[in-house]
PDB file of C-alpha atoms in Angstrom:
ATOM      1  CA  UNK K 507      -0.571  -6.576  21.539  1.00 94.00           C
ATOM      2  CA  UNK K 508      -3.923  -7.983  20.384  1.00 95.00           C
ATOM      3  CA  UNK K 509      -5.808  -6.240  22.899  1.00 97.00           C
ATOM      4  CA  UNK K 510      -3.927  -2.836  21.744  1.00 97.00           C
ATOM      5  CA  UNK K 511      -4.874  -3.467  18.236  1.00 98.00           C
ATOM      6  CA  UNK K 512      -8.406  -4.153  18.907  1.00 98.00           C
ATOM      7  CA  UNK K 513      -8.569  -0.850  20.927  1.00 98.00           C
ATOM      8  CA  UNK K 514      -7.417   1.234  18.201  1.00 98.00           C
ATOM      9  CA  UNK K 515      -9.900  -0.424  15.695  1.00 98.00           C
ATOM     10  CA  UNK K 516     -12.739   0.081  18.201  1.00 97.00           C
ATOM     11  CA  UNK K 517     -11.870   3.641  18.816  1.00 97.00           C
ATOM     12  CA  UNK K 518     -11.847   4.228  15.008  1.00 97.00           C
ATOM     13  CA  UNK K 519     -15.148   2.451  14.449  1.00 97.00           C
ATOM     14  CA  UNK K 520     -13.756  -0.309  12.354  1.00 98.00           C
ATOM     15  CA  UNK K 521     -13.268  -4.069  12.069  1.00 98.00           C
ATOM     16  CA  UNK K 522      -9.603  -4.752  11.468  1.00 98.00           C
ATOM     17  CA  UNK K 523      -7.535  -7.750  10.261  1.00 98.00           C
ATOM     18  CA  UNK K 524      -3.761  -7.426  10.838  1.00 98.00           C
ATOM     19  CA  UNK K 525      -0.745  -9.303   9.744  1.00 98.00           C
ATOM     20  CA  UNK K 526       2.922  -7.739  10.076  1.00 98.00           C
ATOM     21  CA  UNK K 527       5.944 -10.139   9.480  1.00 98.00           C
ATOM     22  CA  UNK K 528       9.725  -9.557   9.446  1.00 97.00           C
ATOM     23  CA  UNK K 529      10.849 -10.151   5.784  1.00 97.00           C
ATOM     24  CA  UNK K 530      14.346 -11.102   6.720  1.00 93.00           C
ATOM     25  CA  UNK K 531      16.345 -12.142   9.602  1.00 92.00           C
ATOM     26  CA  UNK K 532      14.745 -14.340  12.428  1.00 94.00           C
ATOM     27  CA  UNK K 533      11.091 -15.056  11.795  1.00 95.00           C
ATOM     28  CA  UNK K 534       8.482 -13.079  13.626  1.00 97.00           C
ATOM     29  CA  UNK K 535       4.909 -12.175  13.144  1.00 98.00           C
ATOM     30  CA  UNK K 536       2.305  -9.970  14.807  1.00 98.00           C
ATOM     31  CA  UNK K 537      -1.480 -10.849  14.003  1.00 98.00           C
ATOM     32  CA  UNK K 538      -5.063  -9.994  14.533  1.00 98.00           C
ATOM     33  CA  UNK K 539      -7.774 -12.029  12.891  1.00 98.00           C
ATOM     34  CA  UNK K 540      -5.412 -12.548   9.895  1.00 98.00           C
ATOM     35  CA  UNK K 541      -6.879 -15.777   8.588  1.00 98.00           C
ATOM     36  CA  UNK K 542     -10.449 -14.353   7.815  1.00 97.00           C
ATOM     37  CA  UNK K 543     -11.103 -13.611   4.141  1.00 97.00           C
ATOM     38  CA  UNK K 544     -12.169 -10.378   3.268  1.00 98.00           C
ATOM     39  CA  UNK K 545     -12.876  -8.492  -0.105  1.00 98.00           C
ATOM     40  CA  UNK K 546      -9.950  -6.396  -1.150  1.00 98.00           C
ATOM     41  CA  UNK K 547     -11.230  -4.124  -3.653  1.00 96.00           C
ATOM     42  CA  UNK K 548      -8.124  -2.888  -5.778  1.00 95.00           C
ATOM     43  CA  UNK K 549      -5.753  -4.434  -3.531  1.00 97.00           C
ATOM     44  CA  UNK K 550      -6.239  -7.437  -6.031  1.00 98.00           C
ATOM     45  CA  UNK K 551      -3.396  -5.394  -8.017  1.00 98.00           C
ATOM     46  CA  UNK K 552      -0.827  -6.632  -5.554  1.00 98.00           C
ATOM     47  CA  UNK K 553      -1.089 -10.411  -5.965  1.00 98.00           C
ATOM     48  CA  UNK K 554      -1.841  -9.858  -9.683  1.00 98.00           C
ATOM     49  CA  UNK K 555       1.688  -7.937  -9.937  1.00 98.00           C
ATOM     50  CA  UNK K 556       3.417 -10.815  -8.103  1.00 98.00           C
ATOM     51  CA  UNK K 557       1.899 -13.355 -10.735  1.00 98.00           C
ATOM     52  CA  UNK K 558       2.999 -11.061 -13.579  1.00 98.00           C
ATOM     53  CA  UNK K 559       6.621 -11.071 -12.215  1.00 98.00           C
ATOM     54  CA  UNK K 560       6.752 -14.779 -11.797  1.00 98.00           C
ATOM     55  CA  UNK K 561       5.552 -15.226 -15.424  1.00 98.00           C
ATOM     56  CA  UNK K 562       8.047 -12.751 -16.731  1.00 98.00           C
ATOM     57  CA  UNK K 563      10.981 -14.373 -14.782  1.00 98.00           C
ATOM     58  CA  UNK K 564       9.990 -17.706 -16.249  1.00 97.00           C
ATOM     59  CA  UNK K 565      10.109 -16.285 -19.782  1.00 97.00           C
ATOM     60  CA  UNK K 566       6.143 -16.774 -20.349  1.00 97.00           C
ATOM     61  CA  UNK K 567       5.403 -13.039 -20.801  1.00 98.00           C
ATOM     62  CA  UNK K 568       7.611 -10.365 -21.941  1.00 98.00           C
ATOM     63  CA  UNK K 569       8.086  -7.283 -19.734  1.00 98.00           C
ATOM     64  CA  UNK K 570       8.198  -4.976 -22.866  1.00 97.00           C
ATOM     65  CA  UNK K 571       5.025  -6.283 -24.804  1.00 96.00           C
ATOM     66  CA  UNK K 572       2.851  -3.514 -26.030  1.00 97.00           C
ATOM     67  CA  UNK K 573      -0.472  -3.159 -24.176  1.00 97.00           C
ATOM     68  CA  UNK K 574      -3.239  -1.506 -26.090  1.00 96.00           C
ATOM     69  CA  UNK K 575      -5.770   0.650 -24.046  1.00 95.00           C
ATOM     70  CA  UNK K 576      -8.437   2.016 -26.439  1.00 95.00           C
ATOM     71  CA  UNK K 577     -10.386   5.053 -25.085  1.00 93.00           C
ATOM     72  CA  UNK K 578     -13.526   3.297 -26.335  1.00 90.00           C
ATOM     73  CA  UNK K 579     -13.422   0.258 -24.163  1.00 87.00           C
ATOM     74  CA  UNK K 580     -11.339   0.876 -21.297  1.00 85.00           C
ATOM     75  CA  UNK K 581     -12.242   1.427 -17.597  1.00 76.00           C
ATOM     76  CA  UNK K 582     -12.832   5.191 -16.537  1.00 75.00           C
ATOM     77  CA  UNK K 583     -11.268   6.253 -13.275  1.00 75.00           C
ATOM     78  CA  UNK K 584      -9.777   9.132 -11.379  1.00 82.00           C
ATOM     79  CA  UNK K 585      -6.048   8.432 -12.007  1.00 84.00           C
ATOM     80  CA  UNK K 586      -3.535   7.550 -14.635  1.00 91.00           C
ATOM     81  CA  UNK K 587      -4.707   6.057 -18.097  1.00 93.00           C
ATOM     82  CA  UNK K 588      -8.023   5.571 -16.807  1.00 84.00           C
ATOM     83  CA  UNK K 589      -8.707   9.404 -16.672  1.00 89.00           C
ATOM     84  CA  UNK K 590      -7.232  10.056 -20.179  1.00 93.00           C
ATOM     85  CA  UNK K 591      -9.322  10.908 -23.415  1.00 93.00           C
ATOM     86  CA  UNK K 592      -7.418   9.309 -26.039  1.00 95.00           C
ATOM     87  CA  UNK K 593      -6.169   5.763 -27.119  1.00 95.00           C
ATOM     88  CA  UNK K 594      -2.944   4.742 -25.131  1.00 95.00           C
ATOM     89  CA  UNK K 595      -0.143   2.213 -25.973  1.00 97.00           C
ATOM     90  CA  UNK K 596       2.194   1.212 -22.945  1.00 97.00           C
ATOM     91  CA  UNK K 597       4.523  -1.524 -22.422  1.00 98.00           C
ATOM     92  CA  UNK K 598       3.264  -4.311 -19.936  1.00 98.00           C
ATOM     93  CA  UNK K 599       6.137  -2.982 -17.223  1.00 98.00           C
ATOM     94  CA  UNK K 600       4.688   0.482 -17.632  1.00 98.00           C
ATOM     95  CA  UNK K 601       1.148  -0.659 -17.184  1.00 98.00           C
ATOM     96  CA  UNK K 602       2.456  -2.470 -13.991  1.00 98.00           C
ATOM     97  CA  UNK K 603       3.810   0.693 -12.719  1.00 97.00           C
ATOM     98  CA  UNK K 604       0.713   2.773 -13.229  1.00 97.00           C
ATOM     99  CA  UNK K 605      -1.537   0.071 -11.876  1.00 97.00           C
ATOM    100  CA  UNK K 606       0.568  -0.056  -8.719  1.00 98.00           C
ATOM    101  CA  UNK K 607       1.839   3.568  -8.177  1.00 97.00           C
ATOM    102  CA  UNK K 608      -1.735   5.306  -8.927  1.00 95.00           C
ATOM    103  CA  UNK K 609      -3.862   2.516  -8.793  1.00 94.00           C
ATOM    104  CA  UNK K 610      -4.859   2.886 -12.411  1.00 94.00           C
ATOM    105  CA  UNK K 611      -7.998   0.973 -12.957  1.00 92.00           C
ATOM    106  CA  UNK K 612      -7.666   0.743 -16.760  1.00 93.00           C
ATOM    107  CA  UNK K 613      -4.059  -0.548 -16.496  1.00 95.00           C
ATOM    108  CA  UNK K 614      -5.335  -3.087 -13.819  1.00 95.00           C
ATOM    109  CA  UNK K 615      -7.870  -4.421 -16.227  1.00 95.00           C
ATOM    110  CA  UNK K 616      -5.385  -4.605 -19.084  1.00 96.00           C
ATOM    111  CA  UNK K 617      -2.716  -6.561 -17.134  1.00 97.00           C
ATOM    112  CA  UNK K 618      -5.505  -8.938 -15.776  1.00 97.00           C
ATOM    113  CA  UNK K 619      -6.536  -9.548 -19.548  1.00 96.00           C
ATOM    114  CA  UNK K 620      -2.752 -10.140 -20.232  1.00 97.00           C
ATOM    115  CA  UNK K 621      -2.204 -12.657 -17.431  1.00 98.00           C
ATOM    116  CA  UNK K 622      -5.570 -14.184 -17.367  1.00 97.00           C
ATOM    117  CA  UNK K 623      -7.733 -15.105 -14.307  1.00 96.00           C
ATOM    118  CA  UNK K 624      -7.267 -18.850 -14.477  1.00 96.00           C
ATOM    119  CA  UNK K 625      -3.642 -18.674 -14.940  1.00 97.00           C
ATOM    120  CA  UNK K 626      -3.594 -16.114 -11.920  1.00 97.00           C
ATOM    121  CA  UNK K 627      -5.396 -18.381  -9.743  1.00 97.00           C
ATOM    122  CA  UNK K 628      -3.414 -21.274 -10.972  1.00 97.00           C
ATOM    123  CA  UNK K 629      -0.108 -19.507 -10.113  1.00 97.00           C
ATOM    124  CA  UNK K 630      -1.398 -18.367  -6.483  1.00 98.00           C
ATOM    125  CA  UNK K 631      -2.463 -21.649  -5.746  1.00 97.00           C
ATOM    126  CA  UNK K 632       0.910 -23.039  -6.381  1.00 97.00           C
ATOM    127  CA  UNK K 633       2.322 -20.332  -4.139  1.00 97.00           C
ATOM    128  CA  UNK K 634       0.246 -21.671  -1.469  1.00 97.00           C
ATOM    129  CA  UNK K 635      -2.281 -18.813  -1.602  1.00 98.00           C
ATOM    130  CA  UNK K 636      -5.616 -20.540  -2.185  1.00 97.00           C
ATOM    131  CA  UNK K 637      -7.567 -17.800  -0.413  1.00 97.00           C
ATOM    132  CA  UNK K 638      -6.103 -15.129  -2.556  1.00 98.00           C
ATOM    133  CA  UNK K 639      -8.447 -14.756  -5.578  1.00 97.00           C
ATOM    134  CA  UNK K 640      -8.522 -12.301  -8.220  1.00 97.00           C
ATOM    135  CA  UNK K 641     -12.083 -12.723  -9.400  1.00 95.00           C
ATOM    136  CA  UNK K 642     -12.485  -9.550 -11.427  1.00 93.00           C
ATOM    137  CA  UNK K 643     -10.948  -6.118 -12.464  1.00 93.00           C
ATOM    138  CA  UNK K 644     -12.093  -2.705 -12.071  1.00 91.00           C
ATOM    139  CA  UNK K 645     -14.505  -2.892 -14.980  1.00 92.00           C
ATOM    140  CA  UNK K 646     -16.269  -5.941 -13.939  1.00 94.00           C
ATOM    141  CA  UNK K 647     -16.422  -4.609 -10.172  1.00 94.00           C
ATOM    142  CA  UNK K 648     -17.973  -1.350 -11.831  1.00 92.00           C
ATOM    143  CA  UNK K 649     -20.666  -3.105 -13.702  1.00 94.00           C
ATOM    144  CA  UNK K 650     -21.723  -4.982 -10.463  1.00 95.00           C
ATOM    145  CA  UNK K 651     -21.524  -1.737  -8.203  1.00 94.00           C
ATOM    146  CA  UNK K 652     -23.902  -0.096 -10.806  1.00 95.00           C
ATOM    147  CA  UNK K 653     -26.339  -2.955 -10.807  1.00 95.00           C
ATOM    148  CA  UNK K 654     -26.104  -3.122  -6.999  1.00 96.00           C
ATOM    149  CA  UNK K 655     -26.622   0.412  -6.426  1.00 95.00           C
ATOM    150  CA  UNK K 656     -29.153   1.419  -9.199  1.00 94.00           C
ATOM    151  CA  UNK K 657     -26.843   4.104 -10.405  1.00 94.00           C
ATOM    152  CA  UNK K 658     -25.702   4.990 -13.970  1.00 93.00           C
ATOM    153  CA  UNK K 659     -21.974   5.983 -13.505  1.00 89.00           C
ATOM    154  CA  UNK K 660     -18.984   5.024 -11.364  1.00 87.00           C
ATOM    155  CA  UNK K 661     -19.392   8.411  -9.445  1.00 87.00           C
ATOM    156  CA  UNK K 662     -23.028   7.951  -8.815  1.00 92.00           C
ATOM    157  CA  UNK K 663     -22.154   4.425  -7.455  1.00 92.00           C
ATOM    158  CA  UNK K 664     -19.531   5.905  -5.053  1.00 91.00           C
ATOM    159  CA  UNK K 665     -21.715   8.491  -3.953  1.00 93.00           C
ATOM    160  CA  UNK K 666     -24.622   6.017  -3.113  1.00 94.00           C
ATOM    161  CA  UNK K 667     -22.189   3.759  -1.264  1.00 94.00           C
ATOM    162  CA  UNK K 668     -20.977   6.965   0.930  1.00 94.00           C
ATOM    163  CA  UNK K 669     -24.476   8.104   1.603  1.00 93.00           C
ATOM    164  CA  UNK K 670     -25.381   7.421   5.378  1.00 91.00           C
ATOM    165  CA  UNK K 671     -29.080   7.808   4.989  1.00 88.00           C
ATOM    166  CA  UNK K 672     -29.251   5.309   2.126  1.00 83.00           C
ATOM    167  CA  UNK K 673     -27.307   2.395   3.616  1.00 75.00           C
ATOM    168  CA  UNK K 674     -26.303   1.045   0.152  1.00 84.00           C
ATOM    169  CA  UNK K 675     -24.708  -2.238  -0.174  1.00 90.00           C
ATOM    170  CA  UNK K 676     -22.886  -4.288  -2.846  1.00 95.00           C
ATOM    171  CA  UNK K 677     -22.075  -7.680  -3.350  1.00 96.00           C
ATOM    172  CA  UNK K 678     -18.456  -6.436  -3.718  1.00 96.00           C
ATOM    173  CA  UNK K 679     -18.333  -6.389  -0.025  1.00 97.00           C
ATOM    174  CA  UNK K 680     -18.890 -10.280   0.066  1.00 97.00           C
ATOM    175  CA  UNK K 681     -15.312 -12.139  -0.186  1.00 97.00           C
ATOM    176  CA  UNK K 682     -17.379 -15.126  -1.774  1.00 97.00           C
ATOM    177  CA  UNK K 683     -18.334 -13.018  -4.711  1.00 96.00           C
ATOM    178  CA  UNK K 684     -15.608 -10.338  -5.138  1.00 97.00           C
ATOM    179  CA  UNK K 685     -11.790 -10.281  -5.185  1.00 98.00           C
ATOM    180  CA  UNK K 686     -10.638 -11.569  -1.961  1.00 98.00           C
ATOM    181  CA  UNK K 687      -7.672 -12.498   0.231  1.00 98.00           C
ATOM    182  CA  UNK K 688      -6.719 -12.968   4.119  1.00 98.00           C
ATOM    183  CA  UNK K 689      -4.416 -10.454   5.566  1.00 98.00           C
ATOM    184  CA  UNK K 690      -1.947 -13.350   6.266  1.00 98.00           C
ATOM    185  CA  UNK K 691      -1.823 -14.361   2.643  1.00 98.00           C
ATOM    186  CA  UNK K 692      -1.306 -10.733   1.626  1.00 98.00           C
ATOM    187  CA  UNK K 693       1.632 -10.813   3.870  1.00 98.00           C
ATOM    188  CA  UNK K 694       3.135 -13.832   2.115  1.00 98.00           C
ATOM    189  CA  UNK K 695       2.647 -11.954  -1.207  1.00 98.00           C
ATOM    190  CA  UNK K 696       4.794  -9.194   0.205  1.00 98.00           C
ATOM    191  CA  UNK K 697       7.374 -11.745   1.364  1.00 98.00           C
ATOM    192  CA  UNK K 698       7.592 -13.294  -1.991  1.00 97.00           C
ATOM    193  CA  UNK K 699       7.954  -9.995  -3.767  1.00 97.00           C
ATOM    194  CA  UNK K 700      10.869  -9.107  -1.399  1.00 96.00           C
ATOM    195  CA  UNK K 701      12.650 -12.112  -1.225  1.00 94.00           C
ATOM    196  CA  UNK K 702      12.763 -12.710  -5.095  1.00 96.00           C
ATOM    197  CA  UNK K 703      15.639 -11.839  -7.355  1.00 96.00           C
ATOM    198  CA  UNK K 704      15.046 -10.644 -10.932  1.00 97.00           C
ATOM    199  CA  UNK K 705      14.315  -7.382 -12.899  1.00 97.00           C
ATOM    200  CA  UNK K 706      10.511  -8.128 -12.881  1.00 98.00           C
ATOM    201  CA  UNK K 707      10.468  -8.029  -9.026  1.00 98.00           C
ATOM    202  CA  UNK K 708      12.599  -5.007  -8.976  1.00 98.00           C
ATOM    203  CA  UNK K 709      10.099  -3.145 -11.130  1.00 98.00           C
ATOM    204  CA  UNK K 710       7.360  -4.152  -8.801  1.00 98.00           C
ATOM    205  CA  UNK K 711       9.142  -3.073  -5.841  1.00 98.00           C
ATOM    206  CA  UNK K 712      10.093   0.239  -7.395  1.00 98.00           C
ATOM    207  CA  UNK K 713       6.348   0.765  -8.371  1.00 98.00           C
ATOM    208  CA  UNK K 714       5.228   0.071  -4.847  1.00 98.00           C
ATOM    209  CA  UNK K 715       7.935   2.792  -3.544  1.00 98.00           C
ATOM    210  CA  UNK K 716       6.225   5.294  -5.835  1.00 97.00           C
ATOM    211  CA  UNK K 717       2.596   4.820  -4.538  1.00 96.00           C
ATOM    212  CA  UNK K 718       1.048   8.187  -4.480  1.00 94.00           C
ATOM    213  CA  UNK K 719      -0.855   7.973  -1.103  1.00 90.00           C
ATOM    214  CA  UNK K 720       0.871   8.006   2.329  1.00 90.00           C
ATOM    215  CA  UNK K 721      -2.403   8.732   4.623  1.00 94.00           C
ATOM    216  CA  UNK K 722      -2.910   5.023   5.630  1.00 97.00           C
ATOM    217  CA  UNK K 723       0.055   3.043   6.708  1.00 98.00           C
ATOM    218  CA  UNK K 724       2.376   5.971   6.202  1.00 96.00           C
ATOM    219  CA  UNK K 725       0.704   8.097   8.533  1.00 97.00           C
ATOM    220  CA  UNK K 726       2.055   5.812  11.150  1.00 97.00           C
ATOM    221  CA  UNK K 727       5.671   6.455  10.075  1.00 96.00           C
ATOM    222  CA  UNK K 728       5.865  10.307   9.389  1.00 92.00           C
ATOM    223  CA  UNK K 729       9.798  10.178   9.121  1.00 90.00           C
ATOM    224  CA  UNK K 730      11.786  11.078   5.919  1.00 91.00           C
ATOM    225  CA  UNK K 731      14.116   8.365   6.712  1.00 94.00           C
ATOM    226  CA  UNK K 732      11.801   5.418   6.593  1.00 96.00           C
ATOM    227  CA  UNK K 733      11.271   3.655   3.213  1.00 97.00           C
ATOM    228  CA  UNK K 734       7.519   2.899   2.433  1.00 97.00           C
ATOM    229  CA  UNK K 735       6.457   0.316  -0.365  1.00 98.00           C
ATOM    230  CA  UNK K 736       2.677   0.096  -0.338  1.00 98.00           C
ATOM    231  CA  UNK K 737      -0.471  -0.561  -2.304  1.00 98.00           C
ATOM    232  CA  UNK K 738      -3.992   0.611  -0.967  1.00 97.00           C
ATOM    233  CA  UNK K 739      -7.539  -0.881  -1.594  1.00 96.00           C
ATOM    234  CA  UNK K 740     -10.666   1.424  -1.236  1.00 95.00           C
ATOM    235  CA  UNK K 741     -14.335   0.683  -1.810  1.00 95.00           C
ATOM    236  CA  UNK K 742     -17.029   2.043   0.087  1.00 94.00           C
ATOM    237  CA  UNK K 743     -16.754   0.797   3.708  1.00 96.00           C
ATOM    238  CA  UNK K 744     -13.514  -1.165   2.811  1.00 97.00           C
ATOM    239  CA  UNK K 745     -10.141   0.542   3.440  1.00 97.00           C
ATOM    240  CA  UNK K 746      -7.128  -1.297   3.179  1.00 98.00           C
ATOM    241  CA  UNK K 747      -3.324  -1.388   2.617  1.00 98.00           C
ATOM    242  CA  UNK K 748      -0.643  -3.682   2.344  1.00 98.00           C
ATOM    243  CA  UNK K 749       2.977  -2.133   2.796  1.00 98.00           C
ATOM    244  CA  UNK K 750       6.757  -2.821   3.587  1.00 98.00           C
ATOM    245  CA  UNK K 751       8.286  -0.623   6.156  1.00 98.00           C
ATOM    246  CA  UNK K 752      12.058  -0.212   5.868  1.00 97.00           C
ATOM    247  CA  UNK K 753      13.884   1.574   8.765  1.00 97.00           C
ATOM    248  CA  UNK K 754      17.478   2.484   8.412  1.00 95.00           C
ATOM    249  CA  UNK K 755      19.568  -0.434   9.018  1.00 95.00           C
ATOM    250  CA  UNK K 756      16.911  -2.726  10.072  1.00 97.00           C
ATOM    251  CA  UNK K 757      15.214  -5.723   8.456  1.00 97.00           C
ATOM    252  CA  UNK K 758      12.046  -4.645   6.477  1.00 97.00           C
ATOM    253  CA  UNK K 759       8.793  -5.582   7.867  1.00 98.00           C
ATOM    254  CA  UNK K 760       5.672  -6.360   5.887  1.00 98.00           C
ATOM    255  CA  UNK K 761       2.285  -5.130   7.275  1.00 98.00           C
ATOM    256  CA  UNK K 762      -1.154  -5.734   6.055  1.00 98.00           C
ATOM    257  CA  UNK K 763      -4.144  -3.916   7.465  1.00 98.00           C
ATOM    258  CA  UNK K 764      -7.485  -4.502   6.090  1.00 98.00           C
ATOM    259  CA  UNK K 765     -10.627  -2.473   7.461  1.00 98.00           C
ATOM    260  CA  UNK K 766     -14.356  -2.610   7.349  1.00 97.00           C
ATOM    261  CA  UNK K 767     -15.701   0.899   8.591  1.00 96.00           C
ATOM    262  CA  UNK K 768     -19.114   1.236  10.606  1.00 94.00           C
ATOM    263  CA  UNK K 769     -19.653   4.409   8.648  1.00 92.00           C
ATOM    264  CA  UNK K 770     -19.996   4.720   4.921  1.00 92.00           C
ATOM    265  CA  UNK K 771     -18.721   8.243   3.989  1.00 93.00           C
ATOM    266  CA  UNK K 772     -15.880   8.411   1.501  1.00 90.00           C
ATOM    267  CA  UNK K 773     -13.786  10.776   3.854  1.00 92.00           C
ATOM    268  CA  UNK K 774     -13.086   9.217   7.163  1.00 94.00           C
ATOM    269  CA  UNK K 775      -9.572  10.470   8.140  1.00 95.00           C
ATOM    270  CA  UNK K 776      -9.769   8.943  11.474  1.00 96.00           C
ATOM    271  CA  UNK K 777      -9.959   5.399   9.893  1.00 97.00           C
ATOM    272  CA  UNK K 778      -7.146   6.229   7.739  1.00 97.00           C
ATOM    273  CA  UNK K 779      -5.007   7.219  10.782  1.00 97.00           C
ATOM    274  CA  UNK K 780      -6.103   4.320  12.632  1.00 98.00           C
ATOM    275  CA  UNK K 781      -4.539   2.215   9.726  1.00 98.00           C
ATOM    276  CA  UNK K 782      -1.351   3.920  10.119  1.00 98.00           C
ATOM    277  CA  UNK K 783      -1.549   3.515  14.200  1.00 98.00           C
ATOM    278  CA  UNK K 784      -2.550  -0.243  13.613  1.00 98.00           C
ATOM    279  CA  UNK K 785       0.727  -0.610  11.279  1.00 98.00           C
ATOM    280  CA  UNK K 786       3.042   1.104  13.632  1.00 98.00           C
ATOM    281  CA  UNK K 787       1.898  -0.983  16.593  1.00 98.00           C
ATOM    282  CA  UNK K 788       2.045  -4.281  14.755  1.00 98.00           C
ATOM    283  CA  UNK K 789       5.564  -3.379  13.275  1.00 98.00           C
ATOM    284  CA  UNK K 790       6.974  -2.227  16.529  1.00 97.00           C
ATOM    285  CA  UNK K 791       7.804  -5.605  17.956  1.00 97.00           C
ATOM    286  CA  UNK K 792       9.217  -6.815  14.904  1.00 98.00           C
ATOM    287  CA  UNK K 793      12.057  -4.152  14.257  1.00 97.00           C
ATOM    288  CA  UNK K 794      15.420  -5.638  14.555  1.00 96.00           C
ATOM    289  CA  UNK K 795      18.909  -4.343  13.155  1.00 95.00           C
ATOM    290  CA  UNK K 796      19.779  -6.095  10.086  1.00 90.00           C
ATOM    291  CA  UNK K 797      23.367  -6.594  11.381  1.00 77.00           C
ATOM    292  CA  UNK K 798      22.828  -8.706  14.523  1.00 54.00           C
ATOM    293  CA  UNK K 799      26.057  -7.192  16.158  1.00 41.00           C
ATOM    294  CA  UNK K 800      24.250  -3.758  15.988  1.00 45.00           C
TER     295      UNK K 800
END
């Protein structure tokens, strides 16, 4: 299996970290270099959502608390509230839904401010996830990108990172400076979200089921009856996804694929397809009927 995963990654021109685990039934795991910390871009929103759900369940945050996102101070972006022009007020739970379903950068920043970095790291450490670090939200990430690329706008920074003739880099590729995690720990985040009971966890799982993009892990499971719950992360050469794959009448399988592309272009459909193939290969040996007699 390791050789097969490496062959897919090599063919696509990526370095891959893979972790797949059965989320119910007998334990089972498939892994490829899953203990190496990497920068995770907007995939930081997944462990942040877990911490939020824990705090709501413990009564330390209210799920329906109002969250104000003034147009003058929020992070711009291509989706959700981040692309709107006027002031917006949401509940915390709707903020979480947009943060996960369409990777809304403004909502991610607002939720991180609500939870707090120190409280997030404290809770993640308590959960046994010391390498999962939510160091910053999208606004701080963008400020670093503008500095590193010498550009004036988010769009300009993205173009600079994607230019094969410029070879621009950024400290946001460095797991020692950016939000970071290992594939194995993100697999544990999925496990915790799937095994815990309560309305806050239900809300997070439902938001992941509404993810707008199915071109990565989803490309490996092009079937109407396969349930997918996922969150992507993308920045320059980084293309990631953490997802739960549910075949009918089988135990769900969590799969995390973190990649670093050799080429910088923004549109690399071969890499996205490879993420789907890596997920399919890693999930295959873990498939098992949820009724052991079946």
